[in-house]
Structure formats: structure tokens, C-alpha cells
Amino acid sequence: MVVPELRAWRAARPHVVRIKRTVQPHVTRVAQAVQPRVTRAAQSVRPHVVRAAQAVRPRPVKVTTPRLTAVAATAGLAFAAGAVAFAGPWDSSGQRTAERDWAASREGEGGADHGRSSDTSPTAPKPAPSAASVLTGLGGSTVSVPAPTQKALTSTLDRLLGDPALGGRRTAVVVDVATGKRLYGKGADDAQTPASTTKIATAVAALSAAGADHRIETRAVLEPGTKEVVLVGGGDPTLTARKEAAGWASLRTLADETATALKARHLNQVTLSYDTSLYTGPALHPIGSNPNLAPVSALMVDEARTDDSASGPVTRAADPAADAAVKFAGLLEAKGIKTTTPGPSRATNRSQSLASVSSPPLSALIERMLTNSDNDIAEAMARQVALATGRAADFDGGAAAIDAELKKLGLPLSGAHFTDGSGLNRNDRLTADLLTALLVKAGDPAHPELRPILTGLPVAGFTGTLSDRYADDASGTGLVRAKTGTLTGVNTLAGTVVDADGRLLAFAFLASDTTDPSAAQSALDRTASALAGCGCR
């Protein structure tokens, strides 16, 4: 009789797999650490245990070192599980510890960002495979392992990319990040709809044009000679009204400081307005009203979400700026400042600053955008590129600014066409060649400002849009880092992977005319995992 797998177990299995992978390296290290002591203890107590056993039963009990080691390992399992729970999912360097330990258990050596430092414990796991150690090759030093050969990669990838689930059109490129050499190409220069892998291009342009340390300011100002307070949007989609700001700019802090400044001026009743003039053009994306993207505004709170979510599709406020201003009014009134119903206005250059809050640096916004495939941040980043380069902060201006910034970086733009920053527009066109070139540029030591692109990519089986993928594919888990892309009939994946020899590869796979998104995603995941398990020479 075949017993069907319980639905609850099917749902829990990916989490159980990840927990096992997290705990296993700790168990191994604990067992290895205690084994010498266990051996000595076993040798010391064996005669006493044998005599005691003979006294209570006719047949002697043979106590062996392996048995005691097994007991110690069991105790170590409990200890390691507690240690993992205590330490949490992040270590001091900002790396996900589950990812680090799983990769370390696969005997990978890795880079400076996630490697050892002077305060690293000697018993800590070896660094996870990561970009930094391989990227030193870009500075001219010789890498220690050979790259995969074109012939071997072709044999491996042609078969996987031939999967019918990938539709009628598929293109692919694999590049050795250390040298920039293309190792595999299939329709490399054929432009296709990239879906959300467009965000990689948006991220490169934003970090290049505005800078990784740039912060977006939201202000409250007072018009002189009046009682008009204007809430001025600076284009920060991560501004939050939640009690726990979690490091993002807080509307509550802005309201508290504004109320304090108004009371110092003996004002407890004001006219409240809001200014969104930083952005121009239509607020609605060409796809229209959509739960994946709020109307694009220079002023919004929590991405105009109507629930407590922080990512994913959800109903949005129809007018994000008015929604933010109403919430700001409520916060002011809670501090004893009465306001009128907020309305649109424009702050003058004579206005007096009352208070301001700033977003985290652009690097943090880029990481959040890539990890969660956040469309609201992506469209805000496109407008930041436009503002930094003197263009109109609208859809057309942002698209033109991205194209111009990438051209300035010397990237291969033949066939590329940008219409937005998020990739929601089906008229966007990118090539696999451009996507891998963007990733190689992000790893170039000459462009450290682009590093957040590599660190922000979702990690297979652990984070963001890849957190629920790769559960049944151990070879890619924790080693594939990639931006996903999904539209009806379009499935894409572009990122980096450390192969079996420790070589860092950049890849881009684009598939069009797909009919089963789940099957197409699985086919792309298998292809990326093949690179993780491939020496391919």
C-alpha cells in the first residue's frame, strides 16, 4: 500500500530541509570537537562500566568509543539547535548564517566580505563561497582553479535549456566573472522581454548615477507669514508609518519633530498641504492599476499598501500622497497639533524647514528591491537616476536616464530598450549578454559602489523571491544567487553561482512563450543548479 504524503508535510518540508542544513554543520563541528575527549573518557571509564554491567547481568556490556561519540553528537545536536536559535539568521558581517553554514559544510572557500577576520573564532566554519575571493582575479592576480570549458558547458546546458517547459524562445549566457570571458552563449545578442531582471539594470544605473551613499529626504516645511505646513515628498517609497520603523525613515519621527518645532513657534493649529512636484508625468504605470505597483508618487508611506505587508501584491491606496498626508495629520493631532484636511500644494523656495527624515543609503534600498523584486522601489530608483542626470522624473525620463547611464559605463546595449525601472512593461527588451555584463560590472573592483547588486540578489532556498524554490535541489541551495523575472509567458533568471571548483560565474537565462510558469521556473532552477555542481572541464 502506498501512503500519500501528508499535505502538512509537503508544506513544511522545504523549511525542514533548510533547518537540517543549518544545524548539520554545527553538529559536525561539535562531534569533531568532543571526540578526543570522549575517547579519553571512554578509555578511563570502560573497566568500571564493564564491572558494573557484570554485576547486574550475566552478559557484559561493551561500551565503545563510537557509542559514546554518538551520545555526544546527540547532545551536540541539541546544543547546536539552541545556538542557531540564539544567534538568529544573521551574523555580525550581515551574512545569512544558514546560508553560510550550509555552504561551509560543502567545503567551499570564500571571500572577504563573508570570510574570517581578526575576531573570528578559530572553530568557526570556513567562509561560504562568495563573490569577493574570486573577484580578486579581476585585479590581475591569477585564480587558483581553471574555469569551465565551453565544450563541457555546452554539453551540460544545451540539454537543460532544451526543456520544452522553457517555451519557444530561450537565450542564455554564462560568463567567468574573474576574467569577463564568455563561456557559453545561446542567442546571447537576441533581445527578449526580461521581466523583473530589468531591476538589475535599474540598480546599476541608480548606484552609478546617484551613489551608494545617497539618501532620500522627506521634509515638513512652514510657509513664512502663514500657518501652512507642507509635507514635501522626496521620492522615498520606504518611508513608513509603522510603530517599528526597522531602520527605514519614519513618518512618526517626522510628525514628532514637526510638532515640537510648531509648538516652539506657538502654533497648535495649521493648514496642512502636501507637495509631490518632484515627479512629473503620469502616476499610473502603463499596465494600469495593479496590486504589484502603487501609483508612482514622490510621496508615499509603506508603498501605499492597505495592509501590514512589506512585499508582494496587495491592494494599494488610489492616491498614495493623499494617504500619506492623512496619516501625517493624524500623527500631528496625536501630538496636540490640529490640522485641516490635507490638500495638494507646492512648497516655495522661501519655506522654513521644520523637520526632515532620510531613507537608509541607496545601497540598502537597492538590496531590498532586488531581494523582494520590489516594483515600487524600482520605479523610484529609475526616477532617482533621472533626477541625478537632469532629466524629467517620469517613466520616459527614468528609462532614458537608465539607458544613458549604462552607456556611460560601456555596457553592451545593442537591442536593449527600457520603458520603466521595474520590468513590468512587456515592451522592455534586454539581452542575456547585457544582463551578465551588468553582473560582471557589479563585481568589478573598480566599481565598489555596485557591490549591493551582488549582495542583494535572492539566495536560492533562503531569501526573497527564491526562498520557496530549490527545496528539492540541494546542489543549488545557498550557492545560486539570482534575480527572478516572471510575466505571463515570460520566465527569466539572472545572477551568480559558485561552481564546484569555487569559480564565480555570472549567468542569464531568458525564456519566452512559456505556458506553465511553475515548470519553467523549475527548469531554470535546474539549469542554474547544474552550474553550481559543475566543474565542466
Coordinates of C-alpha atoms in Angstrom, one line a residue:
M1 CA 0.0 0.0 0.0
V2 CA 1.3 3.5 -0.9
V3 CA 0.7 6.0 1.8
P4 CA 0.3 9.5 0.3
E5 CA 2.5 12.3 1.6
L6 CA 0.6 14.4 4.0
R7 CA -0.2 17.9 2.8
A8 CA 1.2 19.5 6.0
W9 CA 4.5 17.7 5.5
R10 CA 4.6 18.9 1.9
A11 CA 4.2 22.5 3.1
A12 CA 6.8 22.1 5.9
R13 CA 9.4 20.0 4.0
P14 CA 11.3 23.0 2.5
H15 CA 11.6 24.6 5.9
V16 CA 12.7 21.2 7.5
V17 CA 15.3 20.8 4.8
R18 CA 16.7 24.3 5.5
I19 CA 16.7 23.7 9.3
K20 CA 18.6 20.4 8.8
R21 CA 21.1 22.2 6.6
T22 CA 21.5 24.9 9.2
V23 CA 22.0 22.6 12.2
Q24 CA 24.1 19.9 10.4
P25 CA 27.4 21.9 10.3
H26 CA 27.1 22.7 14.0
V27 CA 26.6 19.0 14.8
T28 CA 29.6 18.1 12.8
R29 CA 31.8 20.6 14.5
V30 CA 30.6 19.7 18.0
A31 CA 31.2 16.0 17.3
Q32 CA 34.6 16.6 16.0
A33 CA 35.5 18.9 18.9
V34 CA 34.4 16.4 21.6
Q35 CA 35.6 13.2 20.0
P36 CA 39.2 13.3 21.5
R37 CA 37.8 13.9 25.0
V38 CA 35.1 11.2 24.6
T39 CA 37.8 8.8 23.5
R40 CA 39.9 9.5 26.7
A41 CA 36.8 9.4 28.9
A42 CA 35.8 6.1 27.3
Q43 CA 39.2 4.5 28.0
S44 CA 39.1 5.7 31.6
V45 CA 35.6 4.5 32.5
R46 CA 35.5 1.3 30.4
P47 CA 36.8 -1.0 33.2
H48 CA 34.4 0.5 35.7
V49 CA 31.4 0.3 33.4
V50 CA 32.2 -3.4 32.5
R51 CA 32.5 -4.4 36.1
A52 CA 29.2 -2.7 36.9
A53 CA 27.5 -4.4 34.0
Q54 CA 28.8 -7.8 35.0
A55 CA 27.4 -7.2 38.5
V56 CA 23.8 -6.7 37.2
R57 CA 23.6 -9.0 34.3
P58 CA 25.3 -12.2 33.1
R59 CA 26.5 -10.8 29.8
P60 CA 29.0 -7.9 29.9
V61 CA 28.1 -4.7 28.2
K62 CA 30.7 -3.5 25.8
V63 CA 30.9 0.3 25.9
T64 CA 32.7 1.6 22.8
T65 CA 34.0 4.9 21.9
P66 CA 31.7 5.2 18.9
R67 CA 28.7 4.7 21.1
L68 CA 29.9 7.5 23.5
T69 CA 30.6 9.7 20.5
A70 CA 27.1 9.1 19.2
V71 CA 25.8 10.2 22.6
A72 CA 28.0 13.3 22.5
A73 CA 26.8 14.0 18.9
T74 CA 23.2 13.8 20.1
A75 CA 23.9 16.3 22.9
G76 CA 25.7 18.4 20.3
L77 CA 22.6 18.4 18.1
A78 CA 20.6 19.9 21.0
F79 CA 23.4 22.4 21.7
A80 CA 23.7 23.4 18.0
A81 CA 20.0 23.9 17.6
G82 CA 20.0 26.2 20.6
A83 CA 23.0 28.1 19.3
V84 CA 21.3 28.6 16.0
A85 CA 18.1 29.9 17.7
F86 CA 20.2 32.2 19.9
A87 CA 22.3 33.6 17.1
G88 CA 19.4 34.3 14.8
P89 CA 19.5 34.2 11.0
W90 CA 22.3 36.9 10.6
D91 CA 25.9 37.1 11.7
S92 CA 27.9 40.2 12.5
S93 CA 29.0 40.6 8.9
G94 CA 25.5 40.7 7.7
Q95 CA 25.6 37.3 6.0
R96 CA 22.8 34.9 6.5
T97 CA 24.2 32.3 8.9
A98 CA 22.1 29.4 7.5
E99 CA 23.4 30.1 4.0
R100 CA 27.0 30.4 5.4
D101 CA 26.9 27.2 7.3
W102 CA 25.3 25.2 4.5
A103 CA 27.8 26.4 2.0
A104 CA 30.7 25.8 4.5
S105 CA 29.6 22.3 5.0
R106 CA 30.1 21.8 1.3
E107 CA 33.8 22.6 1.8
G108 CA 33.7 25.9 -0.1
E109 CA 36.3 28.6 0.4
G110 CA 35.1 32.1 0.1
G111 CA 35.5 35.8 0.2
A112 CA 36.5 38.8 2.2
D113 CA 33.0 40.1 3.0
H114 CA 31.9 36.8 4.5
G115 CA 35.2 35.4 5.5
R116 CA 37.4 35.4 8.6
S117 CA 38.6 38.5 10.4
S118 CA 40.8 39.1 13.5
D119 CA 37.9 38.4 15.8
T120 CA 36.6 35.3 14.1
S121 CA 36.7 32.2 16.3
P122 CA 39.2 29.6 15.1
T123 CA 36.5 27.0 15.3
A124 CA 34.1 29.0 13.1
P125 CA 33.1 27.4 9.8
K126 CA 35.1 28.2 6.7
P127 CA 33.7 31.1 4.7
A128 CA 30.9 30.5 2.3
P129 CA 31.6 30.6 -1.4
S130 CA 31.0 34.2 -2.3
A131 CA 32.0 36.8 -4.9
A132 CA 34.8 38.5 -3.2
S133 CA 37.6 35.9 -3.2
V134 CA 37.1 35.2 -6.9
L135 CA 36.8 38.9 -7.7
T136 CA 40.4 39.4 -6.7
G137 CA 41.2 37.8 -10.0
L138 CA 39.8 40.9 -11.7
G139 CA 42.7 42.9 -10.2
G140 CA 45.2 40.9 -12.2
S141 CA 46.1 38.1 -9.8
T142 CA 46.0 34.5 -11.0
V143 CA 43.0 32.5 -9.9
S144 CA 43.8 29.1 -8.4
V145 CA 41.3 26.9 -10.4
P146 CA 40.5 26.8 -14.1
A147 CA 37.2 28.0 -15.5
P148 CA 34.8 25.6 -17.1
T149 CA 35.4 24.9 -20.7
Q150 CA 33.0 26.0 -23.4
K151 CA 32.6 22.4 -24.8
A152 CA 31.8 21.0 -21.4
L153 CA 29.3 23.7 -20.6
T154 CA 27.6 23.4 -24.0
S155 CA 27.1 19.7 -23.4
T156 CA 25.6 20.3 -20.0
L157 CA 23.5 23.4 -20.7
D158 CA 22.2 22.6 -24.2
R159 CA 20.3 19.6 -22.8
L160 CA 18.8 21.5 -19.9
L161 CA 17.9 24.6 -22.0
G162 CA 16.2 22.3 -24.4
D163 CA 13.4 21.5 -21.9
P164 CA 10.0 22.2 -23.6
A165 CA 8.9 23.9 -20.4
L166 CA 11.1 26.9 -21.4
G167 CA 8.8 27.8 -24.3
G168 CA 9.6 28.6 -28.0
R169 CA 12.4 31.1 -27.4
R170 CA 15.2 30.8 -24.9
T171 CA 18.5 32.7 -24.7
A172 CA 21.4 32.1 -22.3
V173 CA 24.9 33.4 -21.4
V174 CA 27.4 32.2 -18.8
V175 CA 30.5 34.4 -18.1
D176 CA 33.5 33.9 -15.9
V177 CA 33.4 36.8 -13.5
A178 CA 37.1 36.8 -12.8
T179 CA 38.1 37.3 -16.5
G180 CA 34.9 38.6 -18.1
K181 CA 35.2 35.8 -20.7
R182 CA 32.0 34.3 -22.1
L183 CA 32.0 30.6 -21.5
Y184 CA 28.6 29.8 -23.1
G185 CA 26.2 31.6 -25.3
K186 CA 22.9 30.8 -26.9
G187 CA 21.2 33.7 -28.6
A188 CA 23.4 36.0 -26.5
D189 CA 22.5 39.1 -28.5
D190 CA 18.8 38.4 -29.1
A191 CA 16.8 40.9 -27.1
Q192 CA 13.8 39.5 -25.2
T193 CA 11.3 40.6 -22.6
P194 CA 13.4 40.5 -19.4
A195 CA 10.5 40.9 -16.8
S196 CA 11.9 41.7 -13.4
T197 CA 15.6 41.1 -14.3
T198 CA 15.3 44.6 -15.6
K199 CA 15.8 45.6 -12.0
I200 CA 19.5 44.7 -12.3
A201 CA 19.9 47.3 -14.9
T202 CA 18.0 49.9 -12.8
A203 CA 20.1 49.1 -9.8
V204 CA 23.4 49.6 -11.7
A205 CA 22.2 52.9 -13.2
A206 CA 21.0 54.2 -9.8
L207 CA 24.1 53.3 -7.9
S208 CA 26.3 54.7 -10.6
A209 CA 24.4 58.0 -11.1
A210 CA 23.3 58.8 -7.5
G211 CA 25.8 56.9 -5.5
A212 CA 25.5 54.0 -3.0
D213 CA 25.5 56.5 0.0
H214 CA 22.8 58.8 -1.4
R215 CA 19.8 59.2 0.9
I216 CA 16.3 60.4 0.0
E217 CA 14.8 63.1 2.3
T218 CA 11.2 63.7 3.2
R219 CA 10.6 67.2 4.7
A220 CA 8.0 69.2 6.6
V221 CA 8.2 73.0 6.0
L222 CA 6.4 76.1 7.1
E223 CA 5.5 78.8 4.6
P224 CA 6.6 82.1 6.1
G225 CA 3.9 84.5 7.3
T226 CA 1.3 81.7 7.2
K227 CA 0.2 78.7 9.2
E228 CA 0.6 76.4 6.2
V229 CA 2.7 73.3 6.8
V230 CA 3.7 71.4 3.6
L231 CA 4.7 67.8 3.6
V232 CA 7.3 67.6 0.8
G233 CA 7.9 64.2 -0.8
G234 CA 11.5 63.4 -1.9
G235 CA 10.7 60.1 -3.6
D236 CA 11.3 57.6 -0.7
P237 CA 9.0 54.6 -1.2
T238 CA 10.3 53.0 2.0
L239 CA 9.0 55.8 4.3
T240 CA 7.0 54.1 6.9
A241 CA 4.2 55.0 9.4
R242 CA 4.5 51.8 11.4
K243 CA 5.5 51.9 15.0
E244 CA 8.6 49.8 14.4
A245 CA 10.4 51.6 11.6
A246 CA 13.1 48.8 11.4
G247 CA 15.7 51.3 10.2
W248 CA 13.6 52.9 7.5
A249 CA 12.7 56.6 7.5
S250 CA 9.8 57.1 10.0
L251 CA 6.7 59.3 9.3
R252 CA 6.1 59.1 13.1
T253 CA 9.5 60.7 13.8
L254 CA 8.9 63.4 11.2
A255 CA 5.5 64.2 12.9
D256 CA 7.0 64.2 16.4
E257 CA 9.8 66.6 15.4
T258 CA 7.4 68.8 13.3
A259 CA 5.0 69.1 16.3
T260 CA 7.9 70.1 18.5
A261 CA 9.0 72.8 16.0
L262 CA 5.5 74.1 15.7
K263 CA 5.0 74.3 19.5
A264 CA 8.2 76.2 19.7
R265 CA 6.6 78.8 17.4
H266 CA 3.4 78.8 19.5
L267 CA 1.4 77.2 16.7
N268 CA -1.1 74.4 17.6
Q269 CA -3.4 74.7 14.6
V270 CA -2.2 74.7 11.0
T271 CA -3.2 74.3 7.4
L272 CA -1.7 71.0 6.1
S273 CA -0.7 70.6 2.4
Y274 CA 1.5 68.1 0.6
D275 CA 3.9 68.6 -2.3
T276 CA 4.6 65.9 -4.9
S277 CA 6.1 68.1 -7.6
L278 CA 9.4 66.3 -7.7
Y279 CA 7.9 63.8 -10.0
T280 CA 6.2 64.6 -13.3
G281 CA 4.2 62.7 -15.8
P282 CA 1.5 60.1 -15.2
A283 CA 1.4 58.3 -11.9
L284 CA -0.1 55.1 -13.3
H285 CA 2.2 52.5 -14.9
P286 CA 1.2 51.6 -18.5
I287 CA -0.1 48.3 -17.1
G288 CA -2.7 50.4 -15.2
S289 CA -4.0 49.9 -11.7
N290 CA -2.2 46.8 -10.4
P291 CA -1.6 45.2 -6.9
N292 CA 2.1 44.8 -7.9
L293 CA 2.7 48.5 -8.0
A294 CA 1.2 51.6 -6.4
P295 CA 0.7 54.8 -8.5
V296 CA 4.2 56.3 -8.7
S297 CA 4.4 59.3 -6.4
A298 CA 7.2 61.4 -4.8
L299 CA 5.3 61.0 -1.5
M300 CA 4.0 57.7 -0.2
V301 CA 4.0 55.7 3.0
D302 CA 4.6 52.0 3.2
E303 CA 4.3 51.8 -0.6
A304 CA 0.6 52.8 -0.2
R305 CA -0.1 49.3 1.0
T306 CA -3.5 48.8 2.6
D307 CA -2.4 46.0 5.0
D308 CA 0.7 45.2 7.1
S309 CA 2.6 43.5 4.3
A310 CA 6.1 44.7 3.2
S311 CA 6.3 42.9 -0.1
G312 CA 4.2 41.1 -2.7
P313 CA 1.0 42.1 -4.4
V314 CA -1.7 43.8 -2.4
T315 CA -4.4 46.5 -2.9
R316 CA -2.9 50.0 -2.9
A317 CA -4.2 53.4 -2.0
A318 CA -5.5 55.1 -5.1
D319 CA -3.7 58.4 -4.1
P320 CA -0.5 57.5 -2.2
A321 CA 0.4 61.1 -1.4
A322 CA -3.1 62.0 0.0
D323 CA -3.0 58.7 2.0
A324 CA 0.4 59.7 3.4
A325 CA -0.7 63.2 4.3
V326 CA -3.8 62.0 6.1
K327 CA -1.7 59.7 8.2
F328 CA 0.7 62.6 8.9
A329 CA -2.2 64.7 10.0
G330 CA -3.4 62.0 12.4
L331 CA 0.1 61.8 13.9
L332 CA 0.3 65.6 14.4
E333 CA -3.1 65.7 16.1
A334 CA -1.9 62.9 18.5
K335 CA 0.8 65.4 19.5
G336 CA -1.6 68.3 20.0
I337 CA -1.4 69.9 16.6
K338 CA -4.8 70.4 14.9
T339 CA -4.8 70.4 11.1
T340 CA -7.1 71.0 8.2
T341 CA -7.9 68.2 5.7
P342 CA -4.7 67.9 3.7
G343 CA -4.7 69.1 0.1
P344 CA -2.1 69.3 -2.7
S345 CA 0.2 72.4 -2.8
R346 CA 3.8 73.3 -3.6
A347 CA 6.4 74.5 -1.2
T348 CA 8.1 77.7 -2.1
N349 CA 11.8 78.4 -2.0
R350 CA 11.1 80.7 0.9
S351 CA 9.7 77.9 3.1
Q352 CA 11.3 77.3 6.5
S353 CA 12.3 73.8 7.5
L354 CA 10.5 72.3 10.4
A355 CA 11.8 68.7 10.3
S356 CA 13.1 66.0 8.0
V357 CA 13.8 62.3 7.9
S358 CA 16.1 60.5 5.5
S359 CA 16.0 57.0 4.0
P360 CA 18.8 54.5 4.6
P361 CA 21.5 54.7 1.9
L362 CA 20.6 53.8 -1.6
S363 CA 22.6 50.6 -1.2
A364 CA 20.1 49.3 1.3
L365 CA 17.1 50.3 -0.9
I366 CA 18.7 48.5 -3.9
E367 CA 19.2 45.3 -1.8
R368 CA 15.6 45.3 -0.7
M369 CA 14.5 46.0 -4.2
L370 CA 16.4 43.0 -5.6
T371 CA 15.7 40.6 -2.8
N372 CA 11.9 41.1 -2.9
S373 CA 11.6 42.2 -6.5
D374 CA 10.1 45.4 -5.2
N375 CA 8.4 47.3 -8.1
D376 CA 7.7 50.4 -6.1
I377 CA 11.4 50.9 -5.2
A378 CA 12.4 50.1 -8.8
E379 CA 10.3 52.9 -10.2
A380 CA 11.6 55.2 -7.5
M381 CA 15.1 54.3 -8.4
A382 CA 14.5 55.0 -12.1
R383 CA 13.4 58.5 -11.1
Q384 CA 16.4 58.9 -8.9
V385 CA 18.6 58.2 -12.0
A386 CA 16.6 60.8 -13.9
L387 CA 17.0 63.4 -11.2
A388 CA 20.7 62.7 -10.9
T389 CA 21.2 63.2 -14.6
G390 CA 19.0 66.3 -15.1
R391 CA 16.0 64.5 -16.8
A392 CA 12.3 64.6 -16.1
A393 CA 11.4 62.3 -13.2
D394 CA 8.7 60.3 -15.1
F395 CA 8.6 57.0 -16.9
D396 CA 10.2 58.2 -20.1
G397 CA 12.8 60.3 -18.3
G398 CA 13.8 57.4 -16.0
A399 CA 14.0 54.9 -18.9
A400 CA 16.2 57.3 -20.9
A401 CA 18.4 58.0 -17.9
I402 CA 19.0 54.3 -17.3
D403 CA 20.0 53.8 -20.9
A404 CA 22.3 56.8 -20.9
E405 CA 24.0 55.8 -17.6
L406 CA 24.6 52.2 -18.7
K407 CA 26.1 53.5 -22.0
K408 CA 28.4 55.7 -20.0
L409 CA 29.6 52.5 -18.2
G410 CA 30.5 50.9 -21.5
L411 CA 27.9 48.2 -21.3
P412 CA 26.6 46.3 -24.4
L413 CA 23.2 48.0 -25.1
S414 CA 22.6 46.7 -28.6
G415 CA 19.0 45.7 -28.9
A416 CA 18.2 47.0 -25.4
H417 CA 15.1 49.1 -24.8
F418 CA 13.9 50.5 -21.5
T419 CA 10.4 51.7 -20.8
D420 CA 10.4 51.5 -17.0
G421 CA 12.5 50.6 -14.0
S422 CA 10.6 47.6 -12.8
G423 CA 10.3 45.4 -15.8
L424 CA 6.5 45.2 -15.6
N425 CA 6.2 46.7 -19.1
R426 CA 6.3 44.0 -21.7
N427 CA 7.9 46.4 -24.1
D428 CA 11.2 46.3 -22.2
R429 CA 13.9 44.4 -24.1
L430 CA 17.3 43.2 -22.8
T431 CA 19.8 40.6 -23.9
A432 CA 21.4 37.8 -21.9
D433 CA 24.7 39.4 -22.9
L434 CA 23.8 42.7 -21.2
L435 CA 22.5 41.0 -18.1
T436 CA 25.7 39.1 -17.5
A437 CA 27.7 42.2 -18.3
L438 CA 25.8 44.1 -15.6
L439 CA 26.7 41.4 -13.1
V440 CA 30.3 41.4 -14.1
K441 CA 30.4 45.2 -13.8
A442 CA 28.9 44.9 -10.3
G443 CA 31.8 42.6 -9.3
D444 CA 34.5 44.8 -10.8
P445 CA 36.8 46.1 -8.0
A446 CA 36.9 49.4 -10.0
H447 CA 33.2 49.9 -9.2
P448 CA 32.7 49.1 -5.4
E449 CA 29.6 51.3 -5.5
L450 CA 27.9 48.5 -7.4
R451 CA 28.6 45.8 -4.8
P452 CA 25.0 45.9 -3.4
I453 CA 23.7 44.4 -6.6
L454 CA 25.5 41.1 -5.8
T455 CA 24.7 41.2 -2.1
G456 CA 21.0 42.0 -2.8
L457 CA 20.4 39.1 -5.2
P458 CA 18.0 36.5 -3.6
V459 CA 19.7 33.4 -2.3
A460 CA 18.4 30.0 -3.5
G461 CA 16.3 28.4 -0.9
F462 CA 16.8 31.2 1.7
T463 CA 15.7 34.7 0.8
G464 CA 13.3 36.8 -1.2
T465 CA 11.8 35.5 -4.4
L466 CA 14.0 32.4 -4.2
S467 CA 13.1 31.5 -0.6
D468 CA 10.4 28.9 -1.7
R469 CA 12.5 27.5 -4.6
Y470 CA 15.3 24.9 -4.7
A471 CA 13.9 23.0 -1.7
D472 CA 14.3 19.7 -3.6
D473 CA 17.6 20.7 -5.3
A474 CA 20.5 20.6 -2.8
S475 CA 23.1 21.4 -5.4
G476 CA 22.0 25.0 -5.9
T477 CA 20.7 25.8 -2.4
G478 CA 22.7 28.6 -0.9
L479 CA 25.1 28.8 -3.9
V480 CA 22.8 30.3 -6.6
R481 CA 22.1 34.0 -6.1
A482 CA 19.8 35.3 -8.8
K483 CA 17.1 37.8 -9.7
T484 CA 13.9 36.2 -10.9
G485 CA 11.6 37.5 -13.6
T486 CA 8.0 36.4 -14.3
L487 CA 5.3 37.7 -16.6
T488 CA 2.7 35.8 -18.4
G489 CA 4.6 33.7 -21.0
V490 CA 8.0 35.0 -19.7
N491 CA 10.3 33.4 -17.2
T492 CA 13.9 34.7 -16.6
L493 CA 16.7 34.1 -14.1
A494 CA 20.0 36.1 -13.9
G495 CA 22.6 36.0 -11.2
T496 CA 25.8 34.4 -9.9
V497 CA 26.8 30.9 -8.9
V498 CA 30.0 29.4 -7.4
D499 CA 30.8 26.2 -9.3
A500 CA 32.1 23.0 -7.8
D501 CA 35.7 24.3 -8.2
G502 CA 35.0 27.6 -6.4
R503 CA 34.9 29.6 -9.6
L504 CA 32.4 32.5 -9.7
L505 CA 30.1 32.5 -12.8
A506 CA 27.5 35.0 -13.9
F507 CA 24.6 33.7 -15.9
A508 CA 21.4 34.9 -17.6
F509 CA 18.6 32.6 -18.8
L510 CA 15.6 34.2 -20.6
A511 CA 12.6 32.1 -21.8
S512 CA 9.6 33.4 -23.7
D513 CA 6.3 31.8 -24.9
T514 CA 6.2 29.6 -21.8
T515 CA 2.9 28.1 -20.9
D516 CA 3.5 26.7 -17.4
P517 CA 5.3 29.2 -15.1
S518 CA 6.0 26.6 -12.4
A519 CA 7.5 24.2 -14.8
A520 CA 9.5 26.9 -16.5
Q521 CA 10.9 28.1 -13.1
S522 CA 11.9 24.6 -12.2
A523 CA 13.7 24.2 -15.5
L524 CA 15.6 27.5 -14.9
D525 CA 16.4 26.4 -11.4
R526 CA 17.8 23.1 -12.5
T527 CA 19.9 24.8 -15.1
A528 CA 21.4 27.2 -12.5
S529 CA 22.0 24.3 -10.1
A530 CA 23.8 22.4 -12.9
L531 CA 26.3 25.3 -12.9
A532 CA 26.7 25.0 -9.1
G533 CA 27.6 21.3 -9.3
C534 CA 29.7 21.7 -12.4
G535 CA 33.5 21.6 -12.8
C536 CA 32.7 21.2 -16.5
R537 CA 36.2 20.7 -17.9

